[in-house]
PDB file of C-alpha atoms and ligand atoms in Angstrom:
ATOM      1  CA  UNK C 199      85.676  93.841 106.459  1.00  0.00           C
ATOM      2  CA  UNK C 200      88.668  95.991 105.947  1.00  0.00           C
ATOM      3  CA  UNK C 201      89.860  96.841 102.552  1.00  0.00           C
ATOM      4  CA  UNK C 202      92.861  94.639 101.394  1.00  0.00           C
ATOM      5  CA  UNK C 203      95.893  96.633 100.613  1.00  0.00           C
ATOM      6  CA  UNK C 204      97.845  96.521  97.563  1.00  0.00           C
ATOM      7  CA  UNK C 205     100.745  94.724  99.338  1.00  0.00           C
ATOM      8  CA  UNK C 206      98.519  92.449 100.815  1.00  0.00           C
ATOM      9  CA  UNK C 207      97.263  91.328  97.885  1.00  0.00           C
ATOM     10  CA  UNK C 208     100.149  90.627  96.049  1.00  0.00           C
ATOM     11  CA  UNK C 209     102.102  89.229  98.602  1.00  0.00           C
ATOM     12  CA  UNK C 210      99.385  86.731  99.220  1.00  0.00           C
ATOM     13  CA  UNK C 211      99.478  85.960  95.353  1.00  0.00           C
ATOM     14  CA  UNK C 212     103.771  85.027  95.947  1.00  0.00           C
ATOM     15  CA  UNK C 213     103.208  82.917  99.262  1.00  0.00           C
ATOM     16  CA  UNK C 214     100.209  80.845  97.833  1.00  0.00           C
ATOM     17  CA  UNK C 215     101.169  80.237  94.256  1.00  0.00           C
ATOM     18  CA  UNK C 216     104.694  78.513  92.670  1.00  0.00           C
ATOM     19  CA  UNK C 217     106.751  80.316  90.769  1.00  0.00           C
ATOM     20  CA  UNK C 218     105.465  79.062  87.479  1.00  0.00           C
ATOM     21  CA  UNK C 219     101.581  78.923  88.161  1.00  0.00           C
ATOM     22  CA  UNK C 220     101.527  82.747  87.391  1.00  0.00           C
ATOM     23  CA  UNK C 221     100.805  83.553  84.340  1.00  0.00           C
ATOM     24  CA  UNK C 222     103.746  85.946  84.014  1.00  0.00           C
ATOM     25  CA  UNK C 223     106.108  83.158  84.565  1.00  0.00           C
ATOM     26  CA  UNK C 224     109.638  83.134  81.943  1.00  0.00           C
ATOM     27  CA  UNK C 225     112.415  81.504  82.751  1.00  0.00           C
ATOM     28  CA  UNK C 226     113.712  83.334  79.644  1.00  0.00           C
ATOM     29  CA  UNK C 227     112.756  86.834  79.550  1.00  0.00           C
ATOM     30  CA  UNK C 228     114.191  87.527  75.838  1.00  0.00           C
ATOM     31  CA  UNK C 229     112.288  90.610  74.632  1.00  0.00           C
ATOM     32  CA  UNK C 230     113.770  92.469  77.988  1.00  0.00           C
ATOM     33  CA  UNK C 231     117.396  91.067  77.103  1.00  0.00           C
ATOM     34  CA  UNK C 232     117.039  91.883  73.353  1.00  0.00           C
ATOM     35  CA  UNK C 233     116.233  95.652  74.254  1.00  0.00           C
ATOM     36  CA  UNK C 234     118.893  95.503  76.891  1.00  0.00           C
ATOM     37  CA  UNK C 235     121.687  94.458  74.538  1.00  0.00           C
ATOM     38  CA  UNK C 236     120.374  96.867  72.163  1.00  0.00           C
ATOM     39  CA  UNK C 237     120.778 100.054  74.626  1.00  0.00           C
ATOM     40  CA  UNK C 238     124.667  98.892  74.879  1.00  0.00           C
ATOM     41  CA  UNK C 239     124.722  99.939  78.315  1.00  0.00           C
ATOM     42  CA  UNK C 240     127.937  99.987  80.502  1.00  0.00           C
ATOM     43  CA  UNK C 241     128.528  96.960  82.946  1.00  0.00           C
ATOM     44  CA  UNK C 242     128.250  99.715  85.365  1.00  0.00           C
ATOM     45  CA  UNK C 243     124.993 101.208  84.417  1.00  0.00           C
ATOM     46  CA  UNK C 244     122.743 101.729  87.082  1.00  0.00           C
ATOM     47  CA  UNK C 245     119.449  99.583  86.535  1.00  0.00           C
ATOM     48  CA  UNK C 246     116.250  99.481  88.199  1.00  0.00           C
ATOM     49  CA  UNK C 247     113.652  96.668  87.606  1.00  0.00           C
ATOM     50  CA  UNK C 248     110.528  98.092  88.805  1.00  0.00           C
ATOM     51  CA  UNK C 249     107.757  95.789  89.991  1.00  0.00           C
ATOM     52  CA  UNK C 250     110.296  92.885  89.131  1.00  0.00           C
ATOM     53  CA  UNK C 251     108.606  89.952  91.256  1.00  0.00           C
ATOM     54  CA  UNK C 252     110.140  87.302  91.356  1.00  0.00           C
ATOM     55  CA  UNK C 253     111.393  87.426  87.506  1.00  0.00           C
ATOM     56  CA  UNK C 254     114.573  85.886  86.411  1.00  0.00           C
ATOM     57  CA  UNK C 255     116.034  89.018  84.612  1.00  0.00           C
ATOM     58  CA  UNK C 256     118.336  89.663  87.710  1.00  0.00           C
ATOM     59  CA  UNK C 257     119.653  86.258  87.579  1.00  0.00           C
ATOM     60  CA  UNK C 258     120.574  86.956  83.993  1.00  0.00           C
ATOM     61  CA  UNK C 259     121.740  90.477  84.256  1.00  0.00           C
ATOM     62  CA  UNK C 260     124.158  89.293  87.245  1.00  0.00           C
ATOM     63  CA  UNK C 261     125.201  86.865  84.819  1.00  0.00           C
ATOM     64  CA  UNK C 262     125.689  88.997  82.058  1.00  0.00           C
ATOM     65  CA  UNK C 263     128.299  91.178  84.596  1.00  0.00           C
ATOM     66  CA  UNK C 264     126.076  93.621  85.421  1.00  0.00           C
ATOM     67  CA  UNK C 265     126.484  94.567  89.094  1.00  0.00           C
ATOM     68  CA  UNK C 266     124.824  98.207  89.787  1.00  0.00           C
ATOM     69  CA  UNK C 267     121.098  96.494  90.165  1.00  0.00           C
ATOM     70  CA  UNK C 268     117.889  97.365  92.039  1.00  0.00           C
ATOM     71  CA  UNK C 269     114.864  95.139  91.851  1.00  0.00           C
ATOM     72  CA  UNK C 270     111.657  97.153  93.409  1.00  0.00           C
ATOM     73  CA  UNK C 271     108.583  95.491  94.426  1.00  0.00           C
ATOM     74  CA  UNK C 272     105.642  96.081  96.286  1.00  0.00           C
ATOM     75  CA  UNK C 273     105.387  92.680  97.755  1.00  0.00           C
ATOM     76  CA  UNK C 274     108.194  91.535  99.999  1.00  0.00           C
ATOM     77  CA  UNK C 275     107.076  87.752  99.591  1.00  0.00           C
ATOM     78  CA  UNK C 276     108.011  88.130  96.021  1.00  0.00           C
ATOM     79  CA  UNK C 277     111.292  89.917  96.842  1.00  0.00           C
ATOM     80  CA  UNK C 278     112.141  87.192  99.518  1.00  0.00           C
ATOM     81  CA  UNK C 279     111.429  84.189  96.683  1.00  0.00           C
ATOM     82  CA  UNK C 280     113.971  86.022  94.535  1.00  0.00           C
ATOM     83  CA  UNK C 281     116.532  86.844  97.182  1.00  0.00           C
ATOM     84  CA  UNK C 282     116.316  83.086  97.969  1.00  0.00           C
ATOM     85  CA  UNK C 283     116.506  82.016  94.641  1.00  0.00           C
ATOM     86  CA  UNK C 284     119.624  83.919  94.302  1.00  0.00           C
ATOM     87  CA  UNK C 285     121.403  82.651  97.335  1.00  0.00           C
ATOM     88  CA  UNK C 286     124.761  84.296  97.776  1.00  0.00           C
ATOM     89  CA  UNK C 287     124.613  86.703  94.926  1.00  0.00           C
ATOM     90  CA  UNK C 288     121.388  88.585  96.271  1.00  0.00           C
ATOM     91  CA  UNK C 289     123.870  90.522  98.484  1.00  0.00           C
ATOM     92  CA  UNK C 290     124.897  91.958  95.130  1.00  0.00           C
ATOM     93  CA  UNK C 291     121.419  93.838  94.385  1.00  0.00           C
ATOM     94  CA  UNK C 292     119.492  96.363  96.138  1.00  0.00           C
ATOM     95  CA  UNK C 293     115.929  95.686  96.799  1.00  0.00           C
ATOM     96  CA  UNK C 294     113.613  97.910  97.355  1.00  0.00           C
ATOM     97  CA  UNK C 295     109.993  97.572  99.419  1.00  0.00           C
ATOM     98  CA  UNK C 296     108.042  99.800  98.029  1.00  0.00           C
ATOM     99  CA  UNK C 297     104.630 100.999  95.911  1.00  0.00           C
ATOM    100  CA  UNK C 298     106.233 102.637  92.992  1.00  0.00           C
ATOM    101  CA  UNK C 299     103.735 105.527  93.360  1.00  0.00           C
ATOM    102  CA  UNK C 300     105.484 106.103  97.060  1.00  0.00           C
ATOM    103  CA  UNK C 301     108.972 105.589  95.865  1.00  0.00           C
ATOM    104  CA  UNK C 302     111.678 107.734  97.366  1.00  0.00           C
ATOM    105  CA  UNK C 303     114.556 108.229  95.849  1.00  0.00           C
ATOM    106  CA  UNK C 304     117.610 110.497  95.215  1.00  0.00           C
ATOM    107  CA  UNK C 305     119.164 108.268  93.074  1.00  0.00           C
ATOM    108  CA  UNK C 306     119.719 108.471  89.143  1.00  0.00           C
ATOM    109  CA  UNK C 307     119.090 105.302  87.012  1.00  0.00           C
ATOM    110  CA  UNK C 308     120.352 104.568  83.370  1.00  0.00           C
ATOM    111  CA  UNK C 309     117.918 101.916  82.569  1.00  0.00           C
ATOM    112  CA  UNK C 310     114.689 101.580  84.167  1.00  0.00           C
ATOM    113  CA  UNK C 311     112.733  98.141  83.156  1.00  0.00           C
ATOM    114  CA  UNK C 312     109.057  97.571  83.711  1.00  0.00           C
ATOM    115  CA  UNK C 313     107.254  94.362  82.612  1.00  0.00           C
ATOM    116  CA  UNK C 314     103.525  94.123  83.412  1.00  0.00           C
ATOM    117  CA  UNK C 315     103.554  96.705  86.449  1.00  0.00           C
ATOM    118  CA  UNK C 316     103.069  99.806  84.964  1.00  0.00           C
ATOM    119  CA  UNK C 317      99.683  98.819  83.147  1.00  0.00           C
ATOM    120  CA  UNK C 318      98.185  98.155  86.779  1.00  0.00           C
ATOM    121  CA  UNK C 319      98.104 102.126  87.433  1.00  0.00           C
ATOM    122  CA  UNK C 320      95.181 102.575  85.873  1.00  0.00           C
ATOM    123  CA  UNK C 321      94.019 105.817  87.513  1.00  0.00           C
ATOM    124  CA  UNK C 322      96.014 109.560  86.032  1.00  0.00           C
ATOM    125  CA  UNK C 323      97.167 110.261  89.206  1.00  0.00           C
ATOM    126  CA  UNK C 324      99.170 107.230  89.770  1.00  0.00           C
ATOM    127  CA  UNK C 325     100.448 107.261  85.749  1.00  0.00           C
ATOM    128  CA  UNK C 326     101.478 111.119  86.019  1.00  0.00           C
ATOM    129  CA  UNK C 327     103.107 110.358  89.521  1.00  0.00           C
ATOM    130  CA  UNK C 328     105.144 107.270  87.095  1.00  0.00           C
ATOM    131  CA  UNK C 329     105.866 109.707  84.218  1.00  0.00           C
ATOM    132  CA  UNK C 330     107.644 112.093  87.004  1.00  0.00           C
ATOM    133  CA  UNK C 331     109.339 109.611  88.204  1.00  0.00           C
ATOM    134  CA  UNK C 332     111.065 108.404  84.936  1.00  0.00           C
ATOM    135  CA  UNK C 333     111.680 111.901  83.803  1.00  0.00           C
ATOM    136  CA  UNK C 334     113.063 112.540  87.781  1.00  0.00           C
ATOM    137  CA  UNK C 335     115.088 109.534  88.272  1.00  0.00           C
ATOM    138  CA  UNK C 336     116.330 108.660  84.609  1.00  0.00           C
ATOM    139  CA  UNK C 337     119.662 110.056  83.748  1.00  0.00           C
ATOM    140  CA  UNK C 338     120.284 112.261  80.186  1.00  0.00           C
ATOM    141  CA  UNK C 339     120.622 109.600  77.324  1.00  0.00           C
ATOM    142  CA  UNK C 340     118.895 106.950  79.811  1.00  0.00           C
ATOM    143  CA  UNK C 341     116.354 104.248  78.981  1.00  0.00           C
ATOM    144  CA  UNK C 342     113.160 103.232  79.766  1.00  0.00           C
ATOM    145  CA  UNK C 343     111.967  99.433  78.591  1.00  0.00           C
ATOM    146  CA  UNK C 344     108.643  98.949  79.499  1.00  0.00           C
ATOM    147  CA  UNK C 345     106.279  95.579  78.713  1.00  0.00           C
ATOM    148  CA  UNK C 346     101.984  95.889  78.991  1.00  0.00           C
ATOM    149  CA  UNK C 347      99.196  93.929  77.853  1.00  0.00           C
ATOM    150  CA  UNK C 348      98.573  95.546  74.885  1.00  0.00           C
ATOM    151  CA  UNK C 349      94.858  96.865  73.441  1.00  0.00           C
ATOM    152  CA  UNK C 350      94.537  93.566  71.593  1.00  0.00           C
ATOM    153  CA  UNK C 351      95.859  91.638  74.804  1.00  0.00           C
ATOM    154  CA  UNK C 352      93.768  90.614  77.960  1.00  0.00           C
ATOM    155  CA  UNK C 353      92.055  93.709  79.995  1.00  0.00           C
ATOM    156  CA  UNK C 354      92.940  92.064  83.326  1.00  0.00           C
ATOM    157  CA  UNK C 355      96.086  90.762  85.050  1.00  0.00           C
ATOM    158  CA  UNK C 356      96.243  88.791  88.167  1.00  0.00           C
ATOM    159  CA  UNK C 357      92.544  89.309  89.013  1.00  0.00           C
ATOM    160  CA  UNK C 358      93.094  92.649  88.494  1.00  0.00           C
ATOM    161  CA  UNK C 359      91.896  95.030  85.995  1.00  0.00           C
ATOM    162  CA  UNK C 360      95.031  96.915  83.488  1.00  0.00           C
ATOM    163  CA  UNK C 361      95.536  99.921  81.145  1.00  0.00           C
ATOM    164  CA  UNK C 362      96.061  98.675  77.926  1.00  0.00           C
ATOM    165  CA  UNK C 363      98.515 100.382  75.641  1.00  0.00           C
ATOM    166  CA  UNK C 364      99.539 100.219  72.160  1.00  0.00           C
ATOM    167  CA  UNK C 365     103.334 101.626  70.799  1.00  0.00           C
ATOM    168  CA  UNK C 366     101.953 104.805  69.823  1.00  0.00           C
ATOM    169  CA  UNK C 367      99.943 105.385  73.230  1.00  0.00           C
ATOM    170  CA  UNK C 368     102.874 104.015  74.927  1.00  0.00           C
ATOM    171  CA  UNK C 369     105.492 107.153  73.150  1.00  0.00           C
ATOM    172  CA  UNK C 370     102.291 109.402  73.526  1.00  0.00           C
ATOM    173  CA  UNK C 371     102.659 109.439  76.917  1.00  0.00           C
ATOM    174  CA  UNK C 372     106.026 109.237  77.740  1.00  0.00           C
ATOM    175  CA  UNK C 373     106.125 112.184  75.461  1.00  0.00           C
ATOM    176  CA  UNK C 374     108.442 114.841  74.830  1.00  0.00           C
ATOM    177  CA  UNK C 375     111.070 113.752  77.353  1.00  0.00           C
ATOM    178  CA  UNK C 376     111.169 109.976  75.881  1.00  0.00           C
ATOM    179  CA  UNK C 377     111.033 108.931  72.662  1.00  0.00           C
ATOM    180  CA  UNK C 378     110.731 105.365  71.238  1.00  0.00           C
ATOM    181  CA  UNK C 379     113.628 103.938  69.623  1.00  0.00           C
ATOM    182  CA  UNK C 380     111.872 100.268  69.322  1.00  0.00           C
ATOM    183  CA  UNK C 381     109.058  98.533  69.870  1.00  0.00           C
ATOM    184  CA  UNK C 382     107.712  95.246  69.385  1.00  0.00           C
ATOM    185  CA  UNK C 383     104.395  93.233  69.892  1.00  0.00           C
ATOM    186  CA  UNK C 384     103.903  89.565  70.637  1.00  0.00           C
ATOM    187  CA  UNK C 385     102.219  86.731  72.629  1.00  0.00           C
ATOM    188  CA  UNK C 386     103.592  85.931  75.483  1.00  0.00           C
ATOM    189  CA  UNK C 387     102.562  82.282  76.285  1.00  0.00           C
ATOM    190  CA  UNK C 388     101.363  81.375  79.788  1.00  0.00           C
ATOM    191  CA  UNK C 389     102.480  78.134  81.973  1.00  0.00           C
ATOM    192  CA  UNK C 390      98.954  77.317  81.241  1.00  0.00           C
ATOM    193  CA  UNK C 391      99.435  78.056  77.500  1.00  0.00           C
ATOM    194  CA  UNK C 392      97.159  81.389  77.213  1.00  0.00           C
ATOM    195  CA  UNK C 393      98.102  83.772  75.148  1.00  0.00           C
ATOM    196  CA  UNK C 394      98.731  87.547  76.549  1.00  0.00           C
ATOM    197  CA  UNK C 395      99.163  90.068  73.756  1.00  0.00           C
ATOM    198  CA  UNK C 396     102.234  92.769  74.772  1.00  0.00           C
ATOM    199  CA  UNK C 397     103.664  96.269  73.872  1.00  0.00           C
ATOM    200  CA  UNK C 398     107.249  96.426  74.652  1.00  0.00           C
ATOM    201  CA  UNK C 399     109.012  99.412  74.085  1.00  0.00           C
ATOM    202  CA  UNK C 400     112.343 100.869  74.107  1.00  0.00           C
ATOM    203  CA  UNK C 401     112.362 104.517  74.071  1.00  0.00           C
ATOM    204  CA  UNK C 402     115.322 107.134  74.989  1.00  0.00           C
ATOM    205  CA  UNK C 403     115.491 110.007  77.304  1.00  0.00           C
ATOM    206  CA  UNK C 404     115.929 113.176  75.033  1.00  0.00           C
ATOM    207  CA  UNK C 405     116.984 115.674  77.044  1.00  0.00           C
TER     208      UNK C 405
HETATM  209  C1  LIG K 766     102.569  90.693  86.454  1.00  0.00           C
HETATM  210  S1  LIG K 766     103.798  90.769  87.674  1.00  0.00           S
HETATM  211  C2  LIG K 766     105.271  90.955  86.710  1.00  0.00           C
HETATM  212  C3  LIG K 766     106.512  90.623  87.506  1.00  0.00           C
HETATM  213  C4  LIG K 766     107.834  90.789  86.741  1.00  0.00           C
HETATM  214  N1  LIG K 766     108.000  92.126  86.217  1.00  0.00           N
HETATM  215  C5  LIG K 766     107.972  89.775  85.658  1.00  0.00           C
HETATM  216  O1  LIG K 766     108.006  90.162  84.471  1.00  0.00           O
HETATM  217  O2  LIG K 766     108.088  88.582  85.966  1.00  0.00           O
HETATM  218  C6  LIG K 766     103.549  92.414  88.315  1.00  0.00           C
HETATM  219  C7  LIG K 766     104.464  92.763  89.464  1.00  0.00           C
HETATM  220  O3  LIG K 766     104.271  94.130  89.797  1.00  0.00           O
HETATM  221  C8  LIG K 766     104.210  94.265  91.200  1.00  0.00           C
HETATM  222  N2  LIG K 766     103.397  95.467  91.467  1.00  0.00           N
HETATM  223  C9  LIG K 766     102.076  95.638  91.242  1.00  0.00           C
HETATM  224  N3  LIG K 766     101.703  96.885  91.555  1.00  0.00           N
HETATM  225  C10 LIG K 766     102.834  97.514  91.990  1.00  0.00           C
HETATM  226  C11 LIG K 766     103.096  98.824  92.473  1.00  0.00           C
HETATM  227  N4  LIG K 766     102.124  99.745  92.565  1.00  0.00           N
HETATM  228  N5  LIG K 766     104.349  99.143  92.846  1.00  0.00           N
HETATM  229  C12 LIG K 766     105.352  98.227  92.758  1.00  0.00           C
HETATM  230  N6  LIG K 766     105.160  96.968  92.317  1.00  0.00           N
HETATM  231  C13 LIG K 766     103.917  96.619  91.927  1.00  0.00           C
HETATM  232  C14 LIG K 766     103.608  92.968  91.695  1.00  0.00           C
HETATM  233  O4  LIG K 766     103.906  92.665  93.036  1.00  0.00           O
HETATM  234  C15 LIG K 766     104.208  91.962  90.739  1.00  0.00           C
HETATM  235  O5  LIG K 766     105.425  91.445  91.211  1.00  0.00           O
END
């Protein structure tokens, strides 16, 4: 039997389940909002929402008058929902196909948000080939929000096994180029009503 690819497997995830049967699901996502009104970005910031799914943070951030957005995935199922869900206004955001450890770019980003992909590299290859490209693609004074189970929350994620991270860990290795400028830990509460410990972080470009 031939190995199922990481596209493969998430994209079957996004055609087979409903939007709120995962347990990622929020309507609401108001720790990433919080940390975005907190890094008082322009309307014209350049933002990136890496492995953003079918989350409703676009919807909001188009809403909020935001209109320089990408939303990166590597499932296109999961893009599609979005796009769909967004009707006329997904012509406003660029979406990008793509493995984050394969992405391309020679664009600059002034916020780059990740919740719950980043803790599914769990090999140091793929994590150094992340940290290069935040320190690559962020711009000086940029930010970097990122959202993972944390060491207290569940060691898998959508069948799939994560790297758990606590604030420190999180600034440890982001380290020297970012620094964290806030942080917060919580339960997220699934559809089903599990609990799922995070780390969020905001932290700072310092260059
Ligand atoms: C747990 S979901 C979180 C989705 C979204 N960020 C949210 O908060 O609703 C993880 C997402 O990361 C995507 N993903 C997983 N591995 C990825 C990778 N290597 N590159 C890009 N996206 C990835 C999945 O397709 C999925 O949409």
């Amino acid at each position: 039997m031939t190995k199922q690819s990481d596209s493969e497997y998430w994209n079957n995830i996004y055609e087979t389940k409903v939007e709120n049967e995962v347990g990622w699901y929020q309507e609401q996502p108001s720790q990433s909002l919080n940390f975005i009104e907190a890094a008082q970005l322009s309307k014209d910031a350049k933002i990136i929402d890496v492995g953003g799914g079918h989350s409703f943070l676009v919807d909001h951030l188009l809403e909020l008058g935001y209109h320089n957005l990408s939303v990166l995935d590597i499932s296109e199922a999961a893009l599609s929902k979005t796009k769909k869900r967004l009707g006329e206004r997904a012509k406003y955001v660029n979406w990008i196909v793509s493995d984050i450890t394969n992405f391309k770019t020679s664009e600059k980003f002034d916020l780059w948000h990740d919740r719950a992909a980043f803790h599914f590299l769990i090999n140091a290859k793929d994590q150094k080939t992340y940290k290069n490209l935040v320190k690559t693609h962020l711009n000086s004074n940029a930010q970097l929000i990122i959202g993972t189970f944390s060491k207290s929350g569940p060691n898998r994620c959508s069948g799939l096994p994560v790297s758990q991270y606590d604030l420190e860990n999180l600034e440890t290795f982001f380290a020297p180029e970012f620094r964290i400028e806030s942080g917060t830990n919580f339960n997220h509460i699934t559809p089903s009503g599990g609990k799922q410990h995070y780390s969020f972080a905001r932290l700072v470009k310092v260059d």
